[in-house]
CSV table of C-alpha atoms in Angstrom, one decimal:
chain,number,residue,atom,x,y,z
A,1,GLN,CA,-5.1,-11.9,-9.5
A,2,VAL,CA,-5.2,-8.3,-8.2
A,3,ASN,CA,-2.7,-6.3,-6.2
A,4,LEU,CA,-3.7,-3.1,-4.5
A,5,VAL,CA,-1.1,-0.7,-3.1
A,6,GLU,CA,-2.0,2.4,-1.1
A,7,SER,CA,0.2,5.4,-0.7
A,8,GLY,CA,0.0,9.0,0.5
A,9,GLY,CA,-0.4,8.5,4.2
A,10,GLY,CA,1.6,10.5,6.8
A,11,LEU,CA,1.5,12.9,9.7
A,12,VAL,CA,-0.6,16.0,9.5
A,13,GLN,CA,-1.9,18.6,11.9
A,14,ALA,CA,-5.6,19.0,12.6
A,15,GLY,CA,-7.2,21.0,9.9
A,16,GLY,CA,-4.8,19.9,7.3
A,17,SER,CA,-5.2,17.7,4.2
A,18,LEU,CA,-3.9,14.5,2.7
A,19,ARG,CA,-4.6,12.7,-0.6
A,20,LEU,CA,-4.4,8.9,-0.5
A,21,SER,CA,-3.9,6.8,-3.7
A,22,CYS,CA,-4.6,3.2,-4.4
A,23,LEU,CA,-3.0,1.6,-7.5
A,24,ALA,CA,-4.5,-1.6,-8.8
A,25,SER,CA,-2.4,-4.0,-10.9
A,26,GLY,CA,-3.0,-7.4,-12.5
A,27,ARG,CA,-6.5,-8.4,-13.6
A,28,THR,CA,-8.0,-5.0,-13.2
A,29,PHE,CA,-10.7,-5.1,-15.9
A,30,GLY,CA,-14.4,-5.5,-14.9
A,31,THR,CA,-14.2,-3.3,-11.8
A,32,TYR,CA,-17.5,-3.3,-9.9
A,33,TYR,CA,-16.6,-0.8,-7.2
A,34,MET,CA,-13.6,0.4,-5.2
A,35,ALA,CA,-13.8,1.7,-1.6
A,36,TRP,CA,-11.8,3.0,1.3
A,37,PHE,CA,-12.0,1.6,4.9
A,38,ARG,CA,-10.0,2.5,8.0
A,39,GLN,CA,-9.1,0.9,11.3
A,40,ALA,CA,-8.0,2.8,14.4
A,41,PRO,CA,-6.1,1.0,17.2
A,42,GLY,CA,-8.4,-1.2,19.3
A,43,LYS,CA,-11.3,-0.6,16.9
A,44,GLU,CA,-13.0,-2.6,14.1
A,45,ARG,CA,-12.4,-1.7,10.5
A,46,GLU,CA,-15.0,0.8,9.4
A,47,PHE,CA,-16.3,2.0,6.0
A,48,VAL,CA,-15.2,5.4,4.8
A,49,ALA,CA,-16.2,5.9,1.1
A,50,THR,CA,-17.0,4.0,-2.1
A,51,ILE,CA,-17.3,4.7,-5.8
A,52,ASN,CA,-19.2,2.5,-8.3
A,53,TRP,CA,-17.1,2.0,-11.4
A,54,SER,CA,-20.0,2.0,-13.9
A,55,THR,CA,-22.2,4.8,-12.6
A,56,SER,CA,-19.6,6.9,-10.6
A,57,TYR,CA,-22.1,6.8,-7.7
A,58,THR,CA,-20.4,7.7,-4.4
A,59,SER,CA,-21.3,7.1,-0.8
A,60,TYR,CA,-19.6,8.3,2.4
A,61,ALA,CA,-19.7,7.5,6.1
A,62,ASP,CA,-21.5,10.2,8.1
A,63,SER,CA,-18.3,11.0,9.9
A,64,VAL,CA,-16.4,12.1,6.8
A,65,LYS,CA,-19.2,13.7,4.7
A,66,GLY,CA,-18.3,17.1,3.5
A,67,ARG,CA,-14.6,16.6,4.3
A,68,PHE,CA,-13.5,13.5,2.2
A,69,THR,CA,-13.9,13.0,-1.5
A,70,ILE,CA,-13.4,9.7,-3.4
A,71,SER,CA,-12.5,9.8,-7.1
A,72,ARG,CA,-10.9,7.5,-9.7
A,73,ASP,CA,-8.6,7.6,-12.8
A,74,ASN,CA,-9.6,4.7,-15.1
A,75,ALA,CA,-6.5,5.0,-17.3
A,76,LYS,CA,-4.2,4.7,-14.2
A,77,ASN,CA,-6.3,2.0,-12.5
A,78,THR,CA,-6.2,4.3,-9.4
A,79,VAL,CA,-8.7,5.4,-6.8
A,80,TYR,CA,-8.0,8.4,-4.6
A,81,LEU,CA,-9.3,9.7,-1.3
A,82,GLN,CA,-8.9,13.5,-0.8
A,83,MET,CA,-9.1,14.2,2.9
A,84,ASN,CA,-9.6,17.8,4.1
A,85,SER,CA,-10.2,19.4,7.5
A,86,LEU,CA,-8.6,16.4,9.1
A,87,LYS,CA,-9.4,15.7,12.8
A,88,PRO,CA,-7.4,13.6,15.3
A,89,GLU,CA,-10.4,11.1,15.2
A,90,ASP,CA,-9.4,10.4,11.6
A,91,THR,CA,-6.1,8.8,12.8
A,92,ALA,CA,-6.1,5.2,11.5
A,93,VAL,CA,-4.7,2.8,9.0
A,94,TYR,CA,-6.6,3.3,5.7
A,95,TYR,CA,-7.2,0.4,3.4
A,96,CYS,CA,-8.2,0.2,-0.2
A,97,LYS,CA,-10.8,-2.4,-1.3
A,98,ALA,CA,-11.9,-3.6,-4.7
A,99,ARG,CA,-14.6,-5.8,-6.1
A,100,TYR,CA,-14.7,-7.2,-9.6
A,101,ASP,CA,-17.5,-8.5,-11.9
A,102,TRP,CA,-15.6,-11.8,-12.4
A,103,ASP,CA,-15.0,-12.7,-8.8
A,104,ASP,CA,-17.0,-12.8,-5.5
A,105,GLN,CA,-14.1,-12.1,-3.2
A,106,ASP,CA,-12.9,-8.8,-1.9
A,107,TYR,CA,-9.4,-7.6,-2.7
A,108,TRP,CA,-7.5,-5.5,-0.1
A,109,GLY,CA,-4.4,-3.4,0.0
A,110,GLN,CA,-1.8,-3.4,2.7
A,111,GLY,CA,-2.9,-0.2,4.3
A,112,THR,CA,-1.3,3.2,4.8
A,113,GLN,CA,-1.0,5.0,8.1
A,114,VAL,CA,-2.7,8.4,8.6
A,115,THR,CA,-1.9,10.3,11.8
A,116,VAL,CA,-3.6,13.6,12.7
A,117,SER,CA,-2.1,15.6,15.6
A,118,SER,CA,-4.0,18.2,17.6
């Protein structure tokens, strides 16, 4: 029903910036919220940031507050994650997640690799 495709990952030095994008296609009306998660090698997937589609309310993990910003473009069906002041600890595969009013399941993208060197 919904396809999510992330892009924008890559290799960056500590202190640098990246902007991730997640493009949703298919049955994209009725968005409840979209979010970003990440998973480092040997670690469980962890929450990064979320944005509510109706209210634009945002929430962030403590580890990224003040450095990351989540935003959306309704016309493009796209959610972004602006990542500034990157640290080696931010190295992970970043996943886009979406939830819709008409379905109880979560939809996930394939992930994009972010590597931060010291």
